[in-house]
XYZ file of C-alpha atoms in Angstrom:
451
model
C 14.210 10.010 32.227
C 11.618 12.080 30.372
C 8.590 11.337 28.194
C 8.627 11.249 24.401
C 6.421 14.344 24.235
C 8.775 16.275 26.525
C 11.808 15.115 24.525
C 10.184 16.317 21.315
C 9.357 19.675 22.866
C 12.917 20.189 24.115
C 14.427 19.171 20.768
C 12.221 21.544 18.760
C 12.904 24.365 21.225
C 16.513 24.429 19.981
C 15.534 24.761 16.302
C 16.557 28.091 14.792
C 15.720 29.147 11.224
C 18.658 28.612 8.906
C 19.810 31.607 6.842
C 18.524 32.292 3.345
C 20.670 31.916 0.248
C 20.141 32.284 -3.491
C 20.867 29.234 -5.618
C 20.496 28.327 -9.307
C 17.143 26.819 -10.185
C 18.464 23.363 -11.035
C 20.175 22.849 -7.672
C 17.165 23.975 -5.621
C 15.412 20.592 -5.591
C 14.665 19.524 -2.031
C 15.229 23.018 -0.625
C 12.584 25.155 1.083
C 11.457 28.295 -0.736
C 11.806 31.506 1.273
C 10.066 34.011 -1.030
C 6.658 33.761 -2.676
C 6.632 33.064 -6.398
C 3.841 34.685 -8.425
C 2.775 34.334 -12.043
C 4.695 36.777 -14.235
C 1.957 36.520 -16.881
C -1.281 34.658 -17.511
C -1.275 30.827 -17.541
C -1.492 30.068 -20.422
C -0.284 33.414 -21.789
C -2.387 33.083 -24.957
C -5.282 31.050 -26.313
C -3.360 27.815 -26.763
C -4.301 25.133 -29.252
C -4.801 21.862 -27.370
C -4.929 19.407 -30.304
C -3.414 19.053 -33.754
C -6.099 19.856 -36.331
C -7.751 22.824 -38.024
C -8.629 26.178 -36.462
C -11.816 27.843 -37.681
C -14.675 30.153 -36.705
C -17.474 28.286 -34.929
C -20.052 30.599 -36.498
C -19.374 28.918 -39.841
C -20.053 25.493 -38.304
C -23.198 26.822 -36.644
C -24.295 28.083 -40.061
C -24.070 24.598 -41.537
C -20.668 24.787 -43.243
C -18.559 21.611 -43.047
C -15.948 22.153 -45.807
C -13.156 24.645 -45.166
C -10.318 25.634 -47.508
C -6.959 25.702 -45.733
C -5.493 29.205 -45.717
C -2.171 28.414 -44.040
C -0.330 26.112 -41.666
C 0.768 27.258 -38.214
C 3.205 25.559 -35.839
C 3.857 26.007 -32.122
C 6.338 28.800 -31.505
C 5.363 30.776 -34.616
C 3.659 34.180 -34.468
C -0.099 33.807 -35.015
C -1.440 34.206 -38.540
C -4.911 35.803 -38.560
C -7.728 33.889 -40.230
C -8.370 36.075 -43.273
C -11.558 34.388 -44.448
C -14.176 33.393 -41.802
C -15.255 30.549 -44.100
C -11.686 29.148 -44.266
C -9.460 27.375 -41.738
C -5.846 27.242 -40.587
C -4.133 23.876 -40.244
C -2.586 24.096 -36.791
C -0.450 22.182 -34.302
C -0.692 21.616 -30.558
C 0.812 24.454 -28.545
C 0.363 27.081 -31.224
C -1.385 30.400 -30.648
C -5.005 30.330 -31.783
C -5.181 32.582 -34.877
C -7.171 35.818 -34.481
C -10.541 35.280 -36.158
C -10.671 31.597 -35.144
C -12.235 30.340 -31.912
C -12.446 26.560 -32.320
C -10.137 23.678 -33.190
C -11.310 20.439 -34.777
C -8.790 17.678 -34.274
C -7.275 15.741 -37.176
C -9.157 12.609 -36.152
C -12.457 14.395 -36.836
C -11.667 15.767 -40.309
C -10.746 14.449 -43.734
C -8.769 16.253 -46.436
C -8.989 16.423 -50.200
C -7.720 18.789 -52.876
C -9.594 20.749 -55.508
C -7.384 22.486 -58.081
C -4.398 22.328 -55.687
C -6.451 23.848 -52.847
C -6.343 21.704 -49.690
C -9.831 21.419 -48.177
C -10.794 20.038 -44.758
C -14.175 18.341 -44.321
C -15.434 18.218 -40.740
C -16.779 14.726 -39.945
C -17.519 15.247 -36.231
C -18.988 18.639 -35.417
C -17.694 20.441 -32.332
C -20.349 21.060 -29.686
C -19.393 24.644 -28.910
C -17.032 27.486 -29.640
C -13.716 27.116 -27.825
C -13.507 23.385 -28.504
C -9.906 22.114 -28.045
C -8.705 25.569 -27.003
C -6.949 26.152 -23.691
C -8.106 29.703 -23.021
C -5.739 32.438 -21.927
C -5.547 32.764 -18.092
C -7.707 29.640 -17.670
C -5.201 28.244 -15.144
C -3.743 31.325 -13.397
C -3.759 35.087 -13.886
C -0.745 37.371 -13.837
C 0.140 38.121 -10.222
C -1.523 35.008 -8.775
C 0.428 33.277 -6.002
C 1.900 30.050 -7.350
C 4.332 28.892 -4.666
C 4.220 30.358 -1.160
C 7.309 30.678 1.000
C 7.789 27.514 3.029
C 7.142 25.180 0.092
C 9.570 22.290 -0.313
C 10.702 22.279 -3.924
C 10.150 19.112 -5.898
C 10.154 18.506 -9.662
C 6.698 20.081 -10.160
C 7.691 23.201 -8.230
C 10.939 23.482 -10.192
C 8.939 23.298 -13.428
C 6.608 26.098 -12.299
C 9.572 28.240 -11.260
C 11.159 27.684 -14.664
C 7.908 28.661 -16.376
C 7.917 32.091 -14.719
C 11.600 32.659 -15.482
C 12.982 32.150 -11.954
C 16.547 31.260 -12.922
C 17.600 31.582 -9.270
C 15.598 30.968 -6.112
C 15.737 32.268 -2.565
C 15.818 29.165 -0.380
C 16.779 28.046 3.094
C 20.427 27.128 3.314
C 20.803 23.384 3.600
C 21.497 22.269 7.154
C 25.046 20.985 7.625
C 25.186 17.755 9.608
C 28.234 15.911 10.896
C 27.373 12.199 10.950
C 29.597 10.447 13.481
C 29.841 6.712 14.079
C 31.696 5.468 17.138
C 33.068 2.080 18.104
C 36.118 -0.137 17.736
C 34.076 -2.826 16.006
C 33.213 -0.689 12.958
C 35.035 -0.684 9.620
C 34.459 1.221 6.381
C 31.750 0.019 4.023
C 34.331 -0.872 1.379
C 36.384 -3.026 3.781
C 36.039 -6.737 4.447
C 35.197 -7.028 8.158
C 36.881 -9.591 10.360
C 34.645 -12.024 12.243
C 34.475 -9.644 15.217
C 33.760 -6.527 13.131
C 30.827 -4.973 11.255
C 30.548 -2.280 8.582
C 29.458 1.284 9.351
C 25.843 0.964 8.173
C 24.417 3.463 10.694
C 26.436 6.306 9.215
C 25.255 5.444 5.690
C 21.646 5.265 6.861
C 21.832 8.601 8.696
C 23.407 10.312 5.686
C 20.738 8.941 3.337
C 17.920 10.003 5.664
C 19.435 13.461 6.159
C 19.897 13.986 2.419
C 16.252 13.023 1.859
C 15.287 15.759 4.324
C 17.292 18.374 2.439
C 20.469 18.444 4.568
C 24.103 18.101 3.552
C 26.341 15.742 5.483
C 29.908 14.752 6.125
C 30.755 11.443 7.778
C 33.316 10.853 10.537
C 34.326 7.904 12.674
C 35.931 7.807 16.108
C 37.115 4.761 18.014
C 36.152 4.242 21.640
C 38.912 6.397 23.068
C 38.275 9.475 25.224
C 41.335 11.329 23.938
C 40.348 10.687 20.337
C 36.868 12.036 21.074
C 38.266 15.093 22.870
C 40.474 15.889 19.889
C 37.961 15.211 17.098
C 34.659 16.572 18.366
C 35.467 20.284 19.022
C 35.921 21.088 15.330
C 32.635 19.417 14.478
C 30.806 21.314 17.194
C 31.928 24.607 15.678
C 31.662 23.816 11.953
C 28.239 22.155 11.689
C 24.640 23.000 12.521
C 24.163 19.633 14.183
C 26.296 16.654 15.148
C 24.474 13.325 14.933
C 26.306 10.486 16.655
C 25.457 6.814 16.894
C 26.707 4.635 19.734
C 28.612 5.335 22.922
C 25.725 6.812 24.940
C 24.540 3.923 27.085
C 26.071 2.626 30.334
C 28.831 0.418 29.005
C 32.445 0.844 30.071
C 33.341 2.244 26.643
C 30.358 4.621 26.385
C 32.361 7.813 26.848
C 30.290 10.293 24.857
C 28.089 11.870 27.574
C 31.107 12.662 29.759
C 33.303 13.903 26.928
C 30.544 16.114 25.524
C 30.083 17.762 28.911
C 33.853 18.315 29.141
C 33.720 20.086 25.764
C 31.083 22.523 26.982
C 28.032 20.840 25.462
C 25.073 21.448 27.733
C 23.094 18.291 28.358
C 19.373 18.917 27.828
C 18.315 15.356 28.558
C 19.654 11.813 28.691
C 17.304 8.844 28.418
C 13.734 8.898 27.162
C 10.827 6.702 28.199
C 10.768 4.845 24.883
C 11.707 1.581 23.289
C 13.828 1.235 21.269
C 16.169 4.159 21.843
C 15.919 4.721 25.587
C 19.574 5.958 26.018
C 19.073 8.896 23.585
C 21.249 11.865 24.683
C 20.542 15.419 23.518
C 22.433 18.650 24.103
C 23.586 21.972 22.737
C 26.925 23.720 22.467
C 26.340 27.470 23.130
C 27.271 29.273 19.930
C 27.768 25.942 18.175
C 26.009 22.773 17.146
C 23.037 20.886 18.469
C 24.033 17.332 19.402
C 21.915 14.230 18.834
C 23.695 11.263 20.421
C 21.634 8.270 19.356
C 21.909 4.692 20.617
C 24.067 2.516 18.369
C 21.672 -0.350 17.677
C 20.526 0.152 14.070
C 16.755 0.144 14.640
C 17.180 2.547 17.581
C 19.259 4.882 15.439
C 16.778 4.644 12.570
C 13.663 5.317 14.654
C 15.205 8.149 16.666
C 16.273 9.954 13.510
C 12.725 10.022 12.132
C 11.148 10.811 15.499
C 13.486 13.651 16.563
C 16.180 14.646 14.057
C 13.939 14.955 11.010
C 11.339 17.206 12.742
C 14.200 19.385 14.019
C 15.584 19.717 10.493
C 12.182 20.684 9.113
C 11.730 23.318 11.791
C 15.152 24.795 10.963
C 14.294 24.851 7.264
C 11.161 26.940 7.931
C 9.216 24.393 5.943
C 5.432 24.492 5.886
C 5.010 20.944 7.094
C 3.787 19.600 10.421
C 6.419 18.187 12.802
C 4.002 15.491 13.952
C 2.132 12.927 11.858
C -1.551 13.148 11.012
C -2.224 9.467 10.328
C -3.518 7.227 13.090
C -3.424 3.460 12.593
C -4.946 0.576 14.510
C -2.967 -2.544 15.328
C -4.044 -5.520 13.242
C -2.898 -7.884 16.006
C -2.284 -7.475 19.714
C 1.246 -6.584 20.789
C 2.784 -6.998 24.215
C 5.246 -4.351 25.379
C 6.386 -2.674 28.564
C 3.411 -0.449 29.393
C 5.422 2.306 31.116
C 7.417 3.043 27.941
C 6.324 4.537 24.635
C 6.825 1.795 22.075
C 8.024 2.463 18.516
C 6.755 -0.536 16.610
C 7.886 -1.228 13.013
C 4.765 -1.891 10.941
C 3.446 -2.505 7.481
C 0.286 -0.571 6.610
C -2.951 -1.783 5.070
C -5.907 0.382 4.100
C -9.139 -1.579 4.349
C -12.166 -1.098 2.098
C -13.907 0.567 5.069
C -11.219 3.234 5.218
C -9.488 1.874 8.327
C -5.706 2.073 8.496
C -4.351 -1.178 9.883
C -0.797 -1.567 11.153
C 0.682 -5.043 10.854
C 3.609 -5.521 13.276
C 6.740 -6.840 11.589
C 8.888 -9.488 13.180
C 12.280 -8.262 14.301
C 15.142 -9.799 16.205
C 15.477 -6.794 18.503
C 16.842 -3.293 17.947
C 19.881 -4.719 16.151
C 17.851 -6.344 13.351
C 18.409 -3.768 10.628
C 17.164 -6.063 7.851
C 13.692 -6.175 9.438
C 13.184 -2.559 8.348
C 13.146 -3.637 4.711
C 9.573 -4.860 5.118
C 8.258 -1.825 7.018
C 6.433 1.305 5.896
C 7.341 3.083 9.118
C 6.667 2.787 12.816
C 3.622 3.096 15.030
C 4.040 5.109 18.218
C 2.154 3.303 20.972
C 1.771 5.458 24.081
C 2.449 4.156 27.584
C -0.587 2.847 29.419
C -1.748 3.425 32.953
C -1.595 0.659 35.590
C -4.341 -1.961 35.249
C -5.204 -0.651 31.768
C -4.950 -2.698 28.568
C -2.075 -1.868 26.190
C -2.716 0.727 23.473
C -4.132 -0.608 20.219
C -3.720 2.520 18.085
C -1.108 5.206 17.615
C 0.449 7.795 15.320
C 2.230 6.519 12.240
C 5.649 7.831 11.177
C 6.742 6.946 7.636
C 10.256 5.914 6.644
C 9.750 7.284 3.116
C 11.305 10.420 1.674
C 9.695 13.208 3.647
C 6.049 12.463 4.290
C 5.379 10.723 0.973
C 4.138 7.595 2.743
C 1.816 9.588 4.984
C 0.527 11.687 2.040
C -0.266 8.487 0.167
C -2.100 7.149 3.195
C -4.165 10.320 3.558
C -5.004 10.389 -0.152
C -6.017 6.730 -0.050
C -8.220 7.346 2.988
C -9.910 10.274 1.228
C -10.472 8.157 -1.882
C -12.097 5.417 0.205
C -14.318 7.934 2.000
C -15.359 9.518 -1.298
C -16.165 6.094 -2.698
C -18.231 5.266 0.377
C -20.064 8.594 0.062
C -20.923 7.826 -3.567
C -22.206 4.366 -2.630
C -24.258 5.900 0.175
C -25.734 8.486 -2.201
C -26.668 5.718 -4.636
C -28.272 3.720 -1.828
C -30.296 6.739 -0.705
C -31.413 7.286 -4.298
C -32.558 3.662 -4.600
C -34.434 3.886 -1.312
C -36.167 7.078 -2.444
C -37.154 5.462 -5.744
C -38.509 2.468 -3.854
C -40.448 4.765 -1.531
C -41.917 6.657 -4.492
C -42.838 3.370 -6.171
C -44.629 2.179 -3.033
C -46.557 5.476 -2.822
C -47.549 5.201 -6.508
C -48.713 1.610 -5.976
C -50.860 2.637 -3.001
C -52.448 5.424 -5.057
C -53.314 2.976 -7.821
C -54.819 0.495 -5.357
C -56.831 3.250 -3.670
C -58.098 4.477 -7.005
């Protein structure tokens, strides 16, 4: 039996970068970019009008003029029409190119219109403070050639939008990892079936597929009954066709737990079996030379769930060449004491709370053991509590692993912590300012008394 840290190290040592492929832009969501994307032109590419209103020369405003005859009307997407008369204006819409000769836009809300002999005239009611008002200047955001998305970026909706903006109709991305999700057991039936009193539905397979898809992998589900011949016949094809085979069940010490023996028969090299952790102690991990990596996870739902996020997901990220850390950055403190076997690393389902002082508290959630799948509905993730030395109190803090899509939960935690710290810094600055004012007031009072 090995430690959690050693198990993680051995798992990640088998990760190999997946090949690169080119895919259409709209199917690249969730993939990892493999080539830098740079700006093909300035952002924005022209002086862009930021508000509906009238475009004019600020010099006229500075000279005291407030009434401007409208020369023309310009819409977004139309070639710019130069301002012919510096004492006139162009009625203009958001997104349009600022007309040559104009440098300021006064929004509709700040002007009124009237007509004199069929000439439309705008009267400025609220004067702009400076030239460039309501104008998004060319290259204000990025310049041509600037790096926008570095290789290793996971592509979400914002990244897809940026890629579309620069005309990247196809993208070079990491090929999606191909995972075979295998459930084992005579007691399992398909999700669509009505189970008999002694049966249950295959929820582990559905969970593993959902978690794998959220990490950018593709999956195919299989089921094998507890029969050694069935396993011998079904597993070889999976070991050759997929990047990884993720199994649930059949790895403990029961009389029907055939997987470790059958996998060895099929040439899968065992890297380790059993980890000093709870839940998920029977975790089996191996590798088929020239074939798939094998994660054989315990069958209890919480064990399967936790082991996926602790080991399978970091392995997938490493294979995708994603620029994201394999270990969490958030550390939480237990809100209440928890008793657990001190020689094992404990994966504790928790709900998080961020206090006003910026502390991250982990509230343990009640569960009926590693088979209580429904208990996960009220959890944000799990807290990894390290084993403790003899005669030492149990750990009260640990790393947090989120159950959300990728590290969204952890990102939110980090952003919230930063917001709290910034707020505290502002309050501290205000307090210092008050103290300084008080000190100055005391000094002034002493001077007056002395005088």
